[in-house]
């Protein structure tokens, strides 16, 4: 199986339905595995950097679902090491139970799965005060924003986001559409419903980036995989530098005012 990395748990790949029960890769699972490894290539250097600095690491994966990411990171990076802990945070209890059982079967002892919302996790005593890396892949709508707030509260060194389903900004654009027409010609950017959805999604990520820069993070914004697989594969990697971008908050507030999005001030400015 040339596509599977050396040392990778075959049982794990079968459990995640990346390999068939007889250990084969079909075309669909080959593509899925390629995507997982592509993401791992982005995250592995961050894991290496934290481990080199601390000799340990904590990672929280928000909206973990079946915890594909957490299991792959553990299998490829932490399994052979004696330290490091991964927390999978998910609201669907049956997925949390399933992940706990799988981790037990595989002997992945330094994985924890918590049945919490992202917001609840910020206050939960089941998580340490400091988390090195926070990931949120396809955490729907405002769950990505909650993950950002969690990461800032936990003073995360790195934040890795693949946002999706950004409906909140689009809904606010629609709500004030008539008023916006009289205020700015930029309202043409979201006059038609399809543009409202697309522009809302785009501006959501722009506002998130400015928020992170205002809190002292340096950003890399790129594609996770080619757009042919999904339109929801914008990858945002934030690195804590402690140096706030001087005009980030000012620009953030100006954009909210210009686009008539002041209703969302408290979500993006804090």
PDB file of C-alpha atoms in Angstrom:
ATOM      1  CA  UNK A   1       0.000   0.000   0.000  1.00  0.00           C
ATOM      2  CA  UNK A   2       2.309   2.761  -1.187  1.00  0.00           C
ATOM      3  CA  UNK A   3      -0.151   5.541  -0.255  1.00  0.00           C
ATOM      4  CA  UNK A   4      -0.164   4.703   3.463  1.00  0.00           C
ATOM      5  CA  UNK A   5       2.686   6.137   5.526  1.00  0.00           C
ATOM      6  CA  UNK A   6       5.112   3.769   7.267  1.00  0.00           C
ATOM      7  CA  UNK A   7       4.102   3.115  10.864  1.00  0.00           C
ATOM      8  CA  UNK A   8       0.502   4.169  10.257  1.00  0.00           C
ATOM      9  CA  UNK A   9      -2.022   2.007  12.146  1.00  0.00           C
ATOM     10  CA  UNK A  10      -3.883  -0.091   9.565  1.00  0.00           C
ATOM     11  CA  UNK A  11      -6.613  -0.793  12.144  1.00  0.00           C
ATOM     12  CA  UNK A  12      -7.141   2.965  12.605  1.00  0.00           C
ATOM     13  CA  UNK A  13      -7.454   3.561   8.864  1.00  0.00           C
ATOM     14  CA  UNK A  14     -10.029   0.756   8.660  1.00  0.00           C
ATOM     15  CA  UNK A  15     -11.990   2.220  11.592  1.00  0.00           C
ATOM     16  CA  UNK A  16     -12.000   5.636   9.927  1.00  0.00           C
ATOM     17  CA  UNK A  17     -13.207   3.966   6.690  1.00  0.00           C
ATOM     18  CA  UNK A  18     -10.128   5.196   4.834  1.00  0.00           C
ATOM     19  CA  UNK A  19      -9.142   1.580   4.169  1.00  0.00           C
ATOM     20  CA  UNK A  20     -11.647  -1.111   3.298  1.00  0.00           C
ATOM     21  CA  UNK A  21     -12.057  -4.059   5.689  1.00  0.00           C
ATOM     22  CA  UNK A  22      -9.548  -6.067   3.642  1.00  0.00           C
ATOM     23  CA  UNK A  23      -7.018  -3.234   3.874  1.00  0.00           C
ATOM     24  CA  UNK A  24      -7.459  -1.803   0.378  1.00  0.00           C
ATOM     25  CA  UNK A  25      -7.760   1.786  -0.839  1.00  0.00           C
ATOM     26  CA  UNK A  26     -10.523   2.657  -3.274  1.00  0.00           C
ATOM     27  CA  UNK A  27     -10.577   5.892  -5.273  1.00  0.00           C
ATOM     28  CA  UNK A  28     -12.719   7.788  -2.784  1.00  0.00           C
ATOM     29  CA  UNK A  29     -10.681   6.713   0.246  1.00  0.00           C
ATOM     30  CA  UNK A  30      -7.424   7.445  -1.595  1.00  0.00           C
ATOM     31  CA  UNK A  31      -8.610  11.031  -2.064  1.00  0.00           C
ATOM     32  CA  UNK A  32      -9.677  11.253   1.586  1.00  0.00           C
ATOM     33  CA  UNK A  33      -6.297   9.937   2.743  1.00  0.00           C
ATOM     34  CA  UNK A  34      -4.511  12.426   0.490  1.00  0.00           C
ATOM     35  CA  UNK A  35      -6.485  15.279   2.070  1.00  0.00           C
ATOM     36  CA  UNK A  36      -5.735  14.068   5.598  1.00  0.00           C
ATOM     37  CA  UNK A  37      -2.006  13.809   4.850  1.00  0.00           C
ATOM     38  CA  UNK A  38      -2.046  17.204   3.137  1.00  0.00           C
ATOM     39  CA  UNK A  39      -3.445  18.768   6.309  1.00  0.00           C
ATOM     40  CA  UNK A  40      -0.965  16.796   8.437  1.00  0.00           C
ATOM     41  CA  UNK A  41       1.878  18.337   6.420  1.00  0.00           C
ATOM     42  CA  UNK A  42       0.701  21.776   7.543  1.00  0.00           C
ATOM     43  CA  UNK A  43       0.286  20.821  11.208  1.00  0.00           C
ATOM     44  CA  UNK A  44       3.342  18.598  11.746  1.00  0.00           C
ATOM     45  CA  UNK A  45       5.844  21.524  11.807  1.00  0.00           C
ATOM     46  CA  UNK A  46       3.709  23.245  14.465  1.00  0.00           C
ATOM     47  CA  UNK A  47       3.728  20.080  16.588  1.00  0.00           C
ATOM     48  CA  UNK A  48       7.500  19.797  16.141  1.00  0.00           C
ATOM     49  CA  UNK A  49       8.032  23.416  17.175  1.00  0.00           C
ATOM     50  CA  UNK A  50       5.937  23.131  20.339  1.00  0.00           C
ATOM     51  CA  UNK A  51       7.502  19.802  21.293  1.00  0.00           C
ATOM     52  CA  UNK A  52      11.010  21.176  20.768  1.00  0.00           C
ATOM     53  CA  UNK A  53      10.240  24.205  22.935  1.00  0.00           C
ATOM     54  CA  UNK A  54       8.381  22.455  25.768  1.00  0.00           C
ATOM     55  CA  UNK A  55       9.060  18.733  25.532  1.00  0.00           C
ATOM     56  CA  UNK A  56       5.289  18.358  25.688  1.00  0.00           C
ATOM     57  CA  UNK A  57       2.196  19.619  23.874  1.00  0.00           C
ATOM     58  CA  UNK A  58      -1.544  19.976  24.262  1.00  0.00           C
ATOM     59  CA  UNK A  59      -3.878  20.174  21.272  1.00  0.00           C
ATOM     60  CA  UNK A  60      -7.638  20.793  21.332  1.00  0.00           C
ATOM     61  CA  UNK A  61      -9.681  19.884  18.259  1.00  0.00           C
ATOM     62  CA  UNK A  62     -13.049  21.664  18.222  1.00  0.00           C
ATOM     63  CA  UNK A  63     -16.063  20.247  16.440  1.00  0.00           C
ATOM     64  CA  UNK A  64     -14.045  17.048  16.280  1.00  0.00           C
ATOM     65  CA  UNK A  65     -16.790  14.886  14.749  1.00  0.00           C
ATOM     66  CA  UNK A  66     -15.363  11.375  14.434  1.00  0.00           C
ATOM     67  CA  UNK A  67     -11.956  12.816  15.425  1.00  0.00           C
ATOM     68  CA  UNK A  68     -10.267  11.883  12.141  1.00  0.00           C
ATOM     69  CA  UNK A  69      -7.730  14.642  12.677  1.00  0.00           C
ATOM     70  CA  UNK A  70      -6.965  13.863  16.323  1.00  0.00           C
ATOM     71  CA  UNK A  71      -6.480  10.159  15.648  1.00  0.00           C
ATOM     72  CA  UNK A  72      -4.224  10.772  12.641  1.00  0.00           C
ATOM     73  CA  UNK A  73      -2.109  13.312  14.565  1.00  0.00           C
ATOM     74  CA  UNK A  74      -1.775  10.924  17.488  1.00  0.00           C
ATOM     75  CA  UNK A  75      -0.958   7.955  15.264  1.00  0.00           C
ATOM     76  CA  UNK A  76       1.650   9.727  13.139  1.00  0.00           C
ATOM     77  CA  UNK A  77       3.174  12.088  15.713  1.00  0.00           C
ATOM     78  CA  UNK A  78       2.405  11.316  19.378  1.00  0.00           C
ATOM     79  CA  UNK A  79       2.199   7.507  19.375  1.00  0.00           C
ATOM     80  CA  UNK A  80       5.979   7.091  19.298  1.00  0.00           C
ATOM     81  CA  UNK A  81       6.538   9.801  21.938  1.00  0.00           C
ATOM     82  CA  UNK A  82       6.063   9.687  25.689  1.00  0.00           C
ATOM     83  CA  UNK A  83       4.345  13.052  26.084  1.00  0.00           C
ATOM     84  CA  UNK A  84       1.647  15.150  24.453  1.00  0.00           C
ATOM     85  CA  UNK A  85      -2.128  15.068  24.813  1.00  0.00           C
ATOM     86  CA  UNK A  86      -4.972  15.554  22.317  1.00  0.00           C
ATOM     87  CA  UNK A  87      -8.459  16.680  23.347  1.00  0.00           C
ATOM     88  CA  UNK A  88     -11.385  16.122  20.976  1.00  0.00           C
ATOM     89  CA  UNK A  89     -14.341  18.414  21.730  1.00  0.00           C
ATOM     90  CA  UNK A  90     -17.686  17.484  20.182  1.00  0.00           C
ATOM     91  CA  UNK A  91     -21.368  18.140  20.997  1.00  0.00           C
ATOM     92  CA  UNK A  92     -22.722  14.822  19.638  1.00  0.00           C
ATOM     93  CA  UNK A  93     -22.508  12.361  22.514  1.00  0.00           C
ATOM     94  CA  UNK A  94     -22.571   9.237  20.311  1.00  0.00           C
ATOM     95  CA  UNK A  95     -19.455  10.403  18.425  1.00  0.00           C
ATOM     96  CA  UNK A  96     -17.654  11.144  21.703  1.00  0.00           C
ATOM     97  CA  UNK A  97     -18.509   7.637  22.994  1.00  0.00           C
ATOM     98  CA  UNK A  98     -17.356   6.044  19.729  1.00  0.00           C
ATOM     99  CA  UNK A  99     -14.048   7.949  19.799  1.00  0.00           C
ATOM    100  CA  UNK A 100     -13.389   6.965  23.415  1.00  0.00           C
ATOM    101  CA  UNK A 101     -13.969   3.312  22.554  1.00  0.00           C
ATOM    102  CA  UNK A 102     -11.695   3.486  19.512  1.00  0.00           C
ATOM    103  CA  UNK A 103      -8.886   5.197  21.453  1.00  0.00           C
ATOM    104  CA  UNK A 104      -9.198   2.454  24.091  1.00  0.00           C
ATOM    105  CA  UNK A 105      -8.967  -0.302  21.482  1.00  0.00           C
ATOM    106  CA  UNK A 106      -5.945   1.277  19.817  1.00  0.00           C
ATOM    107  CA  UNK A 107      -4.167   2.002  23.116  1.00  0.00           C
ATOM    108  CA  UNK A 108      -4.068   5.741  22.438  1.00  0.00           C
ATOM    109  CA  UNK A 109      -3.897   6.650  26.123  1.00  0.00           C
ATOM    110  CA  UNK A 110      -3.202  10.361  25.793  1.00  0.00           C
ATOM    111  CA  UNK A 111      -6.433  11.235  24.005  1.00  0.00           C
ATOM    112  CA  UNK A 112      -9.498  12.656  25.758  1.00  0.00           C
ATOM    113  CA  UNK A 113     -12.939  13.207  24.241  1.00  0.00           C
ATOM    114  CA  UNK A 114     -15.266  15.753  25.795  1.00  0.00           C
ATOM    115  CA  UNK A 115     -18.994  16.104  25.144  1.00  0.00           C
ATOM    116  CA  UNK A 116     -19.017  19.914  25.282  1.00  0.00           C
ATOM    117  CA  UNK A 117     -19.869  22.864  23.083  1.00  0.00           C
ATOM    118  CA  UNK A 118     -16.926  25.066  22.154  1.00  0.00           C
ATOM    119  CA  UNK A 119     -18.320  27.763  24.430  1.00  0.00           C
ATOM    120  CA  UNK A 120     -18.652  25.343  27.374  1.00  0.00           C
ATOM    121  CA  UNK A 121     -15.096  24.096  26.833  1.00  0.00           C
ATOM    122  CA  UNK A 122     -13.695  27.554  27.574  1.00  0.00           C
ATOM    123  CA  UNK A 123     -14.909  27.217  31.176  1.00  0.00           C
ATOM    124  CA  UNK A 124     -14.483  23.448  31.595  1.00  0.00           C
ATOM    125  CA  UNK A 125     -12.127  22.153  34.290  1.00  0.00           C
ATOM    126  CA  UNK A 126     -11.598  19.012  32.160  1.00  0.00           C
ATOM    127  CA  UNK A 127      -9.169  21.005  30.017  1.00  0.00           C
ATOM    128  CA  UNK A 128      -5.850  22.525  31.120  1.00  0.00           C
ATOM    129  CA  UNK A 129      -5.456  26.292  31.537  1.00  0.00           C
ATOM    130  CA  UNK A 130      -3.067  26.457  28.585  1.00  0.00           C
ATOM    131  CA  UNK A 131      -3.521  24.765  25.198  1.00  0.00           C
ATOM    132  CA  UNK A 132      -0.625  24.917  22.724  1.00  0.00           C
ATOM    133  CA  UNK A 133      -2.535  24.280  19.489  1.00  0.00           C
ATOM    134  CA  UNK A 134      -6.231  24.758  18.735  1.00  0.00           C
ATOM    135  CA  UNK A 135      -7.762  23.284  15.587  1.00  0.00           C
ATOM    136  CA  UNK A 136     -11.271  23.759  14.204  1.00  0.00           C
ATOM    137  CA  UNK A 137     -11.919  22.085  10.867  1.00  0.00           C
ATOM    138  CA  UNK A 138     -15.329  22.700   9.330  1.00  0.00           C
ATOM    139  CA  UNK A 139     -16.730  23.843  12.690  1.00  0.00           C
ATOM    140  CA  UNK A 140     -20.010  25.229  11.407  1.00  0.00           C
ATOM    141  CA  UNK A 141     -20.937  28.890  11.392  1.00  0.00           C
ATOM    142  CA  UNK A 142     -20.211  30.588  14.751  1.00  0.00           C
ATOM    143  CA  UNK A 143     -18.475  27.495  16.226  1.00  0.00           C
ATOM    144  CA  UNK A 144     -15.315  28.689  14.454  1.00  0.00           C
ATOM    145  CA  UNK A 145     -15.614  32.053  16.225  1.00  0.00           C
ATOM    146  CA  UNK A 146     -16.119  30.271  19.544  1.00  0.00           C
ATOM    147  CA  UNK A 147     -12.977  28.233  18.813  1.00  0.00           C
ATOM    148  CA  UNK A 148     -11.037  31.467  18.216  1.00  0.00           C
ATOM    149  CA  UNK A 149     -12.281  32.871  21.530  1.00  0.00           C
ATOM    150  CA  UNK A 150     -11.286  29.593  23.247  1.00  0.00           C
ATOM    151  CA  UNK A 151      -7.807  29.766  21.678  1.00  0.00           C
ATOM    152  CA  UNK A 152      -7.311  33.348  22.835  1.00  0.00           C
ATOM    153  CA  UNK A 153      -8.463  32.473  26.366  1.00  0.00           C
ATOM    154  CA  UNK A 154      -6.061  29.518  26.423  1.00  0.00           C
ATOM    155  CA  UNK A 155      -3.152  31.598  25.015  1.00  0.00           C
ATOM    156  CA  UNK A 156      -2.664  29.137  22.158  1.00  0.00           C
ATOM    157  CA  UNK A 157       0.647  29.319  20.343  1.00  0.00           C
ATOM    158  CA  UNK A 158      -0.997  28.150  17.101  1.00  0.00           C
ATOM    159  CA  UNK A 159      -4.553  28.185  15.755  1.00  0.00           C
ATOM    160  CA  UNK A 160      -5.504  26.133  12.678  1.00  0.00           C
ATOM    161  CA  UNK A 161      -8.904  26.865  11.108  1.00  0.00           C
ATOM    162  CA  UNK A 162     -10.797  25.556   8.097  1.00  0.00           C
ATOM    163  CA  UNK A 163     -14.028  27.565   8.436  1.00  0.00           C
ATOM    164  CA  UNK A 164     -17.361  26.592   6.892  1.00  0.00           C
ATOM    165  CA  UNK A 165     -21.051  27.493   6.747  1.00  0.00           C
ATOM    166  CA  UNK A 166     -20.565  31.151   7.651  1.00  0.00           C
ATOM    167  CA  UNK A 167     -24.251  32.128   7.735  1.00  0.00           C
ATOM    168  CA  UNK A 168     -24.269  34.784  10.458  1.00  0.00           C
ATOM    169  CA  UNK A 169     -22.659  37.650   8.531  1.00  0.00           C
ATOM    170  CA  UNK A 170     -24.778  36.924   5.439  1.00  0.00           C
ATOM    171  CA  UNK A 171     -27.922  36.991   7.584  1.00  0.00           C
ATOM    172  CA  UNK A 172     -26.921  40.374   9.019  1.00  0.00           C
ATOM    173  CA  UNK A 173     -26.175  41.743   5.542  1.00  0.00           C
ATOM    174  CA  UNK A 174     -29.653  40.641   4.439  1.00  0.00           C
ATOM    175  CA  UNK A 175     -31.306  42.111   7.521  1.00  0.00           C
ATOM    176  CA  UNK A 176     -29.954  45.621   6.802  1.00  0.00           C
ATOM    177  CA  UNK A 177     -29.921  45.369   2.990  1.00  0.00           C
ATOM    178  CA  UNK A 178     -32.406  48.186   2.271  1.00  0.00           C
ATOM    179  CA  UNK A 179     -30.716  50.553   4.687  1.00  0.00           C
ATOM    180  CA  UNK A 180     -27.292  49.718   3.208  1.00  0.00           C
ATOM    181  CA  UNK A 181     -28.452  50.632  -0.314  1.00  0.00           C
ATOM    182  CA  UNK A 182     -28.876  54.224   0.807  1.00  0.00           C
ATOM    183  CA  UNK A 183     -25.537  54.306   2.607  1.00  0.00           C
ATOM    184  CA  UNK A 184     -22.896  52.831   0.324  1.00  0.00           C
ATOM    185  CA  UNK A 185     -22.479  51.677  -3.285  1.00  0.00           C
ATOM    186  CA  UNK A 186     -20.541  48.721  -1.832  1.00  0.00           C
ATOM    187  CA  UNK A 187     -23.954  47.225  -1.044  1.00  0.00           C
ATOM    188  CA  UNK A 188     -23.961  46.068  -4.688  1.00  0.00           C
ATOM    189  CA  UNK A 189     -21.511  43.405  -3.507  1.00  0.00           C
ATOM    190  CA  UNK A 190     -24.359  41.645  -1.711  1.00  0.00           C
ATOM    191  CA  UNK A 191     -27.473  42.770  -3.608  1.00  0.00           C
ATOM    192  CA  UNK A 192     -28.160  39.348  -5.129  1.00  0.00           C
ATOM    193  CA  UNK A 193     -28.751  36.375  -2.771  1.00  0.00           C
ATOM    194  CA  UNK A 194     -25.898  34.245  -4.152  1.00  0.00           C
ATOM    195  CA  UNK A 195     -23.512  37.196  -3.724  1.00  0.00           C
ATOM    196  CA  UNK A 196     -24.838  37.762  -0.196  1.00  0.00           C
ATOM    197  CA  UNK A 197     -23.873  34.190   0.691  1.00  0.00           C
ATOM    198  CA  UNK A 198     -20.458  34.288  -0.985  1.00  0.00           C
ATOM    199  CA  UNK A 199     -19.522  37.791   0.137  1.00  0.00           C
ATOM    200  CA  UNK A 200     -20.758  37.019   3.648  1.00  0.00           C
ATOM    201  CA  UNK A 201     -18.501  33.980   3.800  1.00  0.00           C
ATOM    202  CA  UNK A 202     -15.506  35.922   2.469  1.00  0.00           C
ATOM    203  CA  UNK A 203     -15.938  38.881   4.802  1.00  0.00           C
ATOM    204  CA  UNK A 204     -16.398  36.562   7.811  1.00  0.00           C
ATOM    205  CA  UNK A 205     -12.890  35.188   7.328  1.00  0.00           C
ATOM    206  CA  UNK A 206     -11.450  38.662   6.710  1.00  0.00           C
ATOM    207  CA  UNK A 207     -12.934  39.825  10.032  1.00  0.00           C
ATOM    208  CA  UNK A 208     -11.572  36.725  11.794  1.00  0.00           C
ATOM    209  CA  UNK A 209      -8.100  37.409  10.425  1.00  0.00           C
ATOM    210  CA  UNK A 210      -8.187  41.024  11.617  1.00  0.00           C
ATOM    211  CA  UNK A 211      -9.398  39.880  15.043  1.00  0.00           C
ATOM    212  CA  UNK A 212      -6.470  37.453  15.344  1.00  0.00           C
ATOM    213  CA  UNK A 213      -3.983  40.095  14.169  1.00  0.00           C
ATOM    214  CA  UNK A 214      -5.373  42.513  16.754  1.00  0.00           C
ATOM    215  CA  UNK A 215      -4.518  39.897  19.415  1.00  0.00           C
ATOM    216  CA  UNK A 216      -0.917  39.430  18.334  1.00  0.00           C
ATOM    217  CA  UNK A 217      -1.097  36.605  15.780  1.00  0.00           C
ATOM    218  CA  UNK A 218       0.696  36.405  12.435  1.00  0.00           C
ATOM    219  CA  UNK A 219      -1.375  34.716   9.739  1.00  0.00           C
ATOM    220  CA  UNK A 220      -0.935  32.397   6.799  1.00  0.00           C
ATOM    221  CA  UNK A 221      -4.080  32.080   4.670  1.00  0.00           C
ATOM    222  CA  UNK A 222      -4.022  29.450   1.941  1.00  0.00           C
ATOM    223  CA  UNK A 223      -5.908  26.510   0.400  1.00  0.00           C
ATOM    224  CA  UNK A 224      -6.053  23.198   2.184  1.00  0.00           C
ATOM    225  CA  UNK A 225      -6.518  21.246  -1.037  1.00  0.00           C
ATOM    226  CA  UNK A 226      -7.432  22.116  -4.607  1.00  0.00           C
ATOM    227  CA  UNK A 227     -10.834  23.767  -4.978  1.00  0.00           C
ATOM    228  CA  UNK A 228     -12.030  20.815  -7.049  1.00  0.00           C
ATOM    229  CA  UNK A 229     -12.684  18.873  -3.822  1.00  0.00           C
ATOM    230  CA  UNK A 230     -14.582  21.466  -1.835  1.00  0.00           C
ATOM    231  CA  UNK A 231     -15.355  25.174  -1.797  1.00  0.00           C
ATOM    232  CA  UNK A 232     -14.867  25.150   1.976  1.00  0.00           C
ATOM    233  CA  UNK A 233     -11.122  24.643   2.148  1.00  0.00           C
ATOM    234  CA  UNK A 234      -9.670  27.989   3.097  1.00  0.00           C
ATOM    235  CA  UNK A 235      -6.962  27.235   5.648  1.00  0.00           C
ATOM    236  CA  UNK A 236      -6.025  29.869   8.235  1.00  0.00           C
ATOM    237  CA  UNK A 237      -2.937  29.226  10.365  1.00  0.00           C
ATOM    238  CA  UNK A 238      -2.297  31.752  13.139  1.00  0.00           C
ATOM    239  CA  UNK A 239       0.982  31.964  15.049  1.00  0.00           C
ATOM    240  CA  UNK A 240       1.220  33.902  18.314  1.00  0.00           C
ATOM    241  CA  UNK A 241       3.938  36.543  18.126  1.00  0.00           C
ATOM    242  CA  UNK A 242       2.782  38.856  20.916  1.00  0.00           C
ATOM    243  CA  UNK A 243       2.986  41.757  18.478  1.00  0.00           C
ATOM    244  CA  UNK A 244      -0.429  43.170  17.662  1.00  0.00           C
ATOM    245  CA  UNK A 245      -0.908  44.602  14.195  1.00  0.00           C
ATOM    246  CA  UNK A 246      -1.336  48.286  15.002  1.00  0.00           C
ATOM    247  CA  UNK A 247      -4.292  49.132  12.791  1.00  0.00           C
ATOM    248  CA  UNK A 248      -6.080  45.764  12.847  1.00  0.00           C
ATOM    249  CA  UNK A 249      -8.788  46.727  15.350  1.00  0.00           C
ATOM    250  CA  UNK A 250      -9.333  50.096  13.705  1.00  0.00           C
ATOM    251  CA  UNK A 251      -9.758  48.471  10.286  1.00  0.00           C
ATOM    252  CA  UNK A 252     -12.040  45.825  11.755  1.00  0.00           C
ATOM    253  CA  UNK A 253     -14.340  48.462  13.235  1.00  0.00           C
ATOM    254  CA  UNK A 254     -14.258  50.505   9.989  1.00  0.00           C
ATOM    255  CA  UNK A 255     -15.323  47.474   7.923  1.00  0.00           C
ATOM    256  CA  UNK A 256     -18.174  46.678  10.331  1.00  0.00           C
ATOM    257  CA  UNK A 257     -19.383  50.284  10.062  1.00  0.00           C
ATOM    258  CA  UNK A 258     -18.960  50.524   6.277  1.00  0.00           C
ATOM    259  CA  UNK A 259     -20.859  47.280   5.636  1.00  0.00           C
ATOM    260  CA  UNK A 260     -23.562  48.007   8.223  1.00  0.00           C
ATOM    261  CA  UNK A 261     -22.527  45.049  10.374  1.00  0.00           C
ATOM    262  CA  UNK A 262     -22.408  46.784  13.763  1.00  0.00           C
ATOM    263  CA  UNK A 263     -24.774  44.123  15.164  1.00  0.00           C
ATOM    264  CA  UNK A 264     -21.752  41.783  15.101  1.00  0.00           C
ATOM    265  CA  UNK A 265     -19.353  44.160  16.858  1.00  0.00           C
ATOM    266  CA  UNK A 266     -19.045  42.061  20.011  1.00  0.00           C
ATOM    267  CA  UNK A 267     -18.340  38.895  18.023  1.00  0.00           C
ATOM    268  CA  UNK A 268     -15.340  40.326  16.191  1.00  0.00           C
ATOM    269  CA  UNK A 269     -14.027  43.131  18.432  1.00  0.00           C
ATOM    270  CA  UNK A 270     -12.848  42.231  21.955  1.00  0.00           C
TER     271      UNK A 270
END
